[in-house]
XYZ file of C-alpha atoms in Angstrom:
377
model
C -268.549 -238.897 18.359
C -264.975 -239.855 19.164
C -262.440 -237.089 18.443
C -259.607 -239.108 16.893
C -257.577 -235.940 16.295
C -257.509 -235.405 20.074
C -257.049 -239.043 21.039
C -254.216 -239.678 18.592
C -252.300 -236.397 18.093
C -249.472 -237.994 16.174
C -246.368 -236.196 15.032
C -246.856 -234.525 11.614
C -245.407 -236.636 8.821
C -245.461 -239.794 10.930
C -247.360 -242.736 9.415
C -247.977 -245.242 12.202
C -248.734 -248.660 10.728
C -247.312 -250.858 13.438
C -250.155 -251.774 15.787
C -249.342 -255.462 15.458
C -246.077 -254.666 17.297
C -246.495 -251.782 19.802
C -249.323 -249.289 19.523
C -249.446 -245.625 20.557
C -251.527 -244.802 23.607
C -254.654 -242.724 23.124
C -254.629 -239.351 24.811
C -257.089 -240.479 27.472
C -254.563 -243.102 28.626
C -251.852 -240.435 28.792
C -254.207 -238.195 30.773
C -255.176 -241.009 33.167
C -251.560 -241.897 33.903
C -250.686 -238.238 34.380
C -253.496 -237.846 36.915
C -252.472 -241.042 38.672
C -248.851 -239.899 38.961
C -249.842 -236.450 40.201
C -252.169 -237.935 42.801
C -249.470 -240.328 43.936
C -247.065 -237.441 44.367
C -249.570 -235.406 46.426
C -251.241 -238.002 48.618
C -249.619 -241.351 47.926
C -251.983 -244.285 48.419
C -254.442 -242.362 50.605
C -257.281 -243.282 48.220
C -256.147 -246.838 47.532
C -259.764 -247.968 47.512
C -260.239 -245.981 44.318
C -257.294 -247.816 42.756
C -258.932 -251.123 43.566
C -262.176 -249.928 41.978
C -260.267 -249.056 38.800
C -258.724 -252.533 38.794
C -262.198 -254.024 39.108
C -263.398 -251.855 36.201
C -260.487 -253.121 34.081
C -261.389 -256.741 34.786
C -264.983 -256.045 33.852
C -263.979 -254.383 30.575
C -261.778 -257.369 29.727
C -264.593 -259.729 30.672
C -266.932 -257.958 28.269
C -264.314 -257.798 25.528
C -263.745 -261.566 25.713
C -267.367 -262.382 26.595
C -266.080 -264.376 29.560
C -268.832 -265.782 31.819
C -267.529 -263.948 34.887
C -265.072 -261.339 36.082
C -263.598 -264.168 38.127
C -262.336 -265.784 34.902
C -259.959 -262.864 34.274
C -256.405 -262.657 35.571
C -254.191 -259.626 35.060
C -250.748 -260.872 34.032
C -247.455 -259.380 32.940
C -247.683 -260.580 29.352
C -248.845 -263.318 26.965
C -245.750 -265.416 27.605
C -246.438 -265.522 31.331
C -250.017 -266.693 30.761
C -248.858 -269.354 28.280
C -246.333 -270.547 30.859
C -249.093 -270.813 33.469
C -250.840 -273.272 31.178
C -247.778 -275.149 29.919
C -246.273 -275.723 33.348
C -249.576 -275.986 35.172
C -251.160 -278.938 33.391
C -250.395 -282.442 34.627
C -248.620 -283.840 31.589
C -247.944 -287.473 30.895
C -245.067 -288.776 28.790
C -246.349 -289.186 25.240
C -248.871 -286.329 25.423
C -249.024 -284.141 22.331
C -249.531 -280.405 21.768
C -250.700 -279.206 18.347
C -249.403 -275.832 17.110
C -248.968 -274.299 13.669
C -245.695 -273.850 11.823
C -246.178 -270.047 11.820
C -246.386 -269.307 15.531
C -244.606 -266.436 17.222
C -241.807 -267.862 19.448
C -243.869 -267.273 22.614
C -246.388 -269.869 21.450
C -243.778 -272.401 20.363
C -240.893 -272.285 22.850
C -243.145 -272.701 25.867
C -244.433 -276.041 24.535
C -241.042 -277.205 23.304
C -239.756 -276.584 26.832
C -241.948 -279.510 27.934
C -239.761 -282.029 26.059
C -238.067 -283.211 29.304
C -241.528 -284.320 30.470
C -242.016 -286.392 27.329
C -244.451 -283.978 25.668
C -244.353 -283.962 21.874
C -245.028 -280.777 19.873
C -246.634 -281.283 16.455
C -246.310 -278.381 14.004
C -249.031 -278.202 11.355
C -248.738 -276.277 8.083
C -251.440 -273.678 7.532
C -250.713 -273.404 3.819
C -252.534 -276.486 2.554
C -255.897 -274.885 1.836
C -258.042 -275.658 4.865
C -256.001 -274.646 7.901
C -258.637 -275.632 10.447
C -259.099 -279.077 8.909
C -255.340 -279.637 8.943
C -255.048 -278.629 12.621
C -257.946 -280.825 13.677
C -256.747 -283.766 11.579
C -253.456 -283.654 13.476
C -255.275 -284.246 16.779
C -254.904 -287.901 17.738
C -255.630 -289.987 20.840
C -252.537 -288.596 22.594
C -253.341 -284.925 21.906
C -254.041 -282.976 25.104
C -254.030 -279.406 23.842
C -254.082 -277.249 20.714
C -252.205 -273.958 21.138
C -252.898 -271.586 18.268
C -252.712 -267.881 17.526
C -256.038 -266.385 16.568
C -254.150 -264.368 13.951
C -250.696 -265.311 12.719
C -248.194 -262.533 13.473
C -246.331 -262.551 10.131
C -248.977 -263.392 7.534
C -252.023 -261.982 9.328
C -253.984 -265.200 8.661
C -257.118 -265.189 10.854
C -258.397 -268.600 11.871
C -261.979 -269.755 12.421
C -261.852 -270.121 16.201
C -265.444 -271.361 16.692
C -264.741 -274.155 14.191
C -261.503 -275.067 15.960
C -263.200 -274.888 19.337
C -266.030 -277.198 18.288
C -263.567 -279.636 16.702
C -261.330 -279.684 19.763
C -264.294 -280.164 22.052
C -265.470 -283.166 19.996
C -261.998 -284.696 20.297
C -261.550 -283.953 24.011
C -258.698 -281.510 23.284
C -258.184 -278.253 25.183
C -258.024 -275.118 23.026
C -255.502 -272.459 24.079
C -255.681 -269.239 22.078
C -252.926 -266.660 21.804
C -255.250 -263.744 21.110
C -252.723 -260.941 20.998
C -253.183 -260.184 17.262
C -256.984 -260.276 17.408
C -258.140 -258.850 20.726
C -258.970 -255.187 20.247
C -259.075 -255.485 16.453
C -261.710 -258.167 15.878
C -264.341 -259.743 18.058
C -263.211 -262.698 20.151
C -265.811 -264.629 22.119
C -264.231 -267.247 24.376
C -267.557 -268.958 24.992
C -268.459 -269.201 21.303
C -264.941 -270.573 20.629
C -265.023 -273.128 23.451
C -261.712 -271.713 24.685
C -260.086 -273.399 27.613
C -257.518 -270.610 27.861
C -256.940 -267.303 26.085
C -254.310 -264.646 26.611
C -253.140 -261.335 25.163
C -250.865 -258.394 25.919
C -252.272 -254.891 26.202
C -249.700 -253.088 24.062
C -250.886 -253.972 20.555
C -254.483 -253.644 19.327
C -255.717 -252.852 22.856
C -253.721 -249.580 22.692
C -252.343 -250.024 26.178
C -248.932 -250.233 27.847
C -246.386 -253.023 27.806
C -246.154 -255.052 30.990
C -249.860 -255.804 31.489
C -252.030 -258.399 29.787
C -255.048 -260.626 30.271
C -255.335 -264.339 30.974
C -258.723 -266.029 30.590
C -258.939 -269.410 32.307
C -262.173 -271.402 32.171
C -263.621 -271.937 35.627
C -263.511 -275.746 35.601
C -259.816 -275.715 34.661
C -258.459 -273.224 37.171
C -257.860 -275.775 39.916
C -256.223 -278.160 37.391
C -253.326 -275.770 36.755
C -250.552 -276.370 39.267
C -249.365 -273.079 40.711
C -245.676 -272.100 40.683
C -245.957 -268.540 42.026
C -247.188 -267.719 45.521
C -247.761 -264.530 47.470
C -250.232 -262.442 49.396
C -252.328 -261.293 46.411
C -253.265 -264.743 45.078
C -254.928 -265.884 48.303
C -258.633 -266.409 48.743
C -258.492 -264.177 51.814
C -256.057 -261.621 50.443
C -255.866 -258.671 52.817
C -256.345 -260.689 56.005
C -252.715 -260.664 57.060
C -253.290 -262.280 60.480
C -254.443 -265.674 59.212
C -252.000 -268.571 59.323
C -254.141 -270.860 57.166
C -254.484 -270.034 53.479
C -255.663 -271.300 50.128
C -255.387 -269.958 46.567
C -258.197 -267.750 45.360
C -260.994 -269.591 43.643
C -261.006 -266.891 40.956
C -258.324 -266.358 38.314
C -256.666 -263.996 40.796
C -254.893 -267.177 41.942
C -252.453 -266.515 39.082
C -251.557 -263.035 40.432
C -249.010 -263.686 43.134
C -248.112 -260.160 44.240
C -248.931 -256.482 44.092
C -250.827 -255.372 41.002
C -249.435 -253.104 38.273
C -251.672 -250.150 39.111
C -249.890 -247.753 36.743
C -250.398 -250.156 33.832
C -253.970 -250.844 34.898
C -254.698 -247.118 34.879
C -253.496 -246.791 31.278
C -255.123 -249.977 29.961
C -258.487 -249.245 31.594
C -258.559 -245.883 29.862
C -257.597 -247.397 26.512
C -260.301 -250.045 26.791
C -262.851 -247.359 27.547
C -262.048 -245.918 24.122
C -262.513 -249.278 22.392
C -265.828 -249.759 24.144
C -266.935 -246.268 23.145
C -266.220 -246.980 19.489
C -267.498 -250.558 19.607
C -265.982 -253.686 18.122
C -268.273 -253.766 15.040
C -267.092 -250.289 14.001
C -263.468 -251.099 14.819
C -263.631 -254.243 12.651
C -265.246 -252.326 9.800
C -262.674 -249.537 9.936
C -259.701 -251.902 10.037
C -261.075 -253.899 7.086
C -261.493 -250.627 5.179
C -257.947 -249.461 5.855
C -256.348 -252.773 5.006
C -258.336 -252.762 1.756
C -256.982 -249.290 0.922
C -253.490 -250.713 1.307
C -254.295 -253.785 -0.783
C -255.804 -251.692 -3.578
C -252.826 -249.327 -3.633
C -250.164 -252.029 -3.576
C -251.992 -254.143 -6.146
C -251.263 -251.424 -8.726
C -247.545 -252.233 -8.491
C -246.466 -255.027 -10.861
C -243.481 -255.824 -8.649
C -245.411 -256.070 -5.366
C -246.112 -259.473 -3.836
C -248.592 -260.091 -1.024
C -247.724 -262.550 1.746
C -251.037 -262.192 3.571
C -254.443 -263.695 2.979
C -256.470 -261.109 1.093
C -260.013 -262.477 1.522
C -261.936 -260.468 4.104
C -263.016 -263.475 6.165
C -259.384 -264.610 6.527
C -257.509 -261.380 7.086
C -257.154 -259.254 10.174
C -255.280 -255.965 10.651
C -252.024 -257.249 9.192
C -250.835 -256.908 5.590
C -247.401 -258.214 4.664
C -245.889 -257.461 1.270
C -242.570 -257.326 -0.565
C -241.167 -255.559 -3.617
C -239.299 -257.713 -6.129
C -236.541 -255.144 -6.648
C -235.820 -254.591 -2.937
C -234.226 -256.633 -0.181
C -236.576 -256.656 2.819
C -234.100 -255.062 5.234
C -233.212 -252.299 2.796
C -236.848 -251.536 2.052
C -237.623 -251.427 5.766
C -234.798 -248.964 6.358
C -236.024 -246.727 3.537
C -239.575 -246.727 4.893
C -238.306 -245.928 8.355
C -236.372 -242.958 6.959
C -239.673 -241.724 5.489
C -241.341 -241.990 8.930
C -243.436 -245.016 7.947
C -243.564 -246.981 11.185
C -243.826 -250.643 10.278
C -241.703 -253.771 10.765
C -239.972 -256.524 8.840
C -241.709 -259.838 9.528
C -241.961 -263.167 7.735
C -241.497 -262.814 4.012
C -241.640 -259.041 3.786
C -242.769 -255.770 5.329
C -245.707 -255.869 7.720
C -248.212 -252.995 7.785
C -250.860 -252.879 10.505
C -253.252 -249.897 10.660
C -255.851 -249.467 13.413
C -259.395 -248.143 13.193
C -258.323 -244.504 13.679
C -255.557 -244.465 11.029
C -256.213 -241.505 8.760
C -256.846 -242.011 5.058
C -254.287 -239.316 4.274
C -251.624 -241.270 6.158
C -252.325 -244.394 4.105
C -252.356 -242.413 0.855
C -248.993 -240.821 1.659
C -247.602 -244.230 2.641
C -248.685 -245.696 -0.690
C -247.137 -242.740 -2.566
C -243.818 -243.394 -0.878
C -243.944 -247.133 -1.568
C -244.862 -246.474 -5.225
C -241.880 -244.150 -5.517
C -239.550 -246.760 -4.065
C -241.021 -249.493 -6.243
C -240.095 -247.513 -9.358
C -236.492 -246.943 -8.346
């Protein structure tokens, strides 16, 4: 049985509902980094082989989490934006090619495609508010569409899309599916094979409970050689470690996207955090997040001046609930909540709350009490 009191010893009075932004580390990640730092101070890289084994363990955990066919499909990257850039500036675009995105994407999954305009690539933004979001996205795919780039969960509204349906539709149309998985991975199951993903990427610092500066990039095996490389170094070589060779070629695995020395400190933290998620299991994590979001929905629904800006049906929602109060400006309400140690963020049309599986019921109850008090002012 996981001891959440030990793993998440949060400051008394703090109500952390901001996992869709930056999550706290579990205690085991803190302990792992502390051990790593102490070892480094005592003996440096004397046991570097152990570091490499930890990196291998991290890749395997990410492989299992994504249900990727092989550990070779996993690259460790700096962040989601870097992985998106690998795809955007790796594909061989032709003038007139189209990329389909939604009109709700986080800037990372919009700017990178708009940056292709000098190559003649057109970005088509599709509204997700017309009833059947998947149908609208697929209907926008025409003969010139090369790729659909979509967030699994929209960052402001929390809308969760049917990725297997999108994947099947894209496959039928000969369109590559690129999934920004940052708001789903670690909160809800994501199976890249079931979704027919060509590419998927996510940072470690949100629902994965890891550090900033380290993320995952899944690239389907048959597409790896089709992405033109723009970063080169010793680590991305097929024969990395053989420093005497004059001939070289990029690694056949996704390591080809990792040009230089790995972020071992970040890997130490993220590997520990993923061990916690595996221990709990994604079915239980999904259930617990659904439960906590429902507690928030039920409590806010009692307020006549509260408006929801998130999809409330269980099959469409994720760990994000965005709301507003009619008698409050968003920025002022956010400041008041921050003063009451409710850690959340202003996004989209209101205030975004995002509990994780371990969030205590008492914390949610106290949050709702504070919001009710503010709503009546």
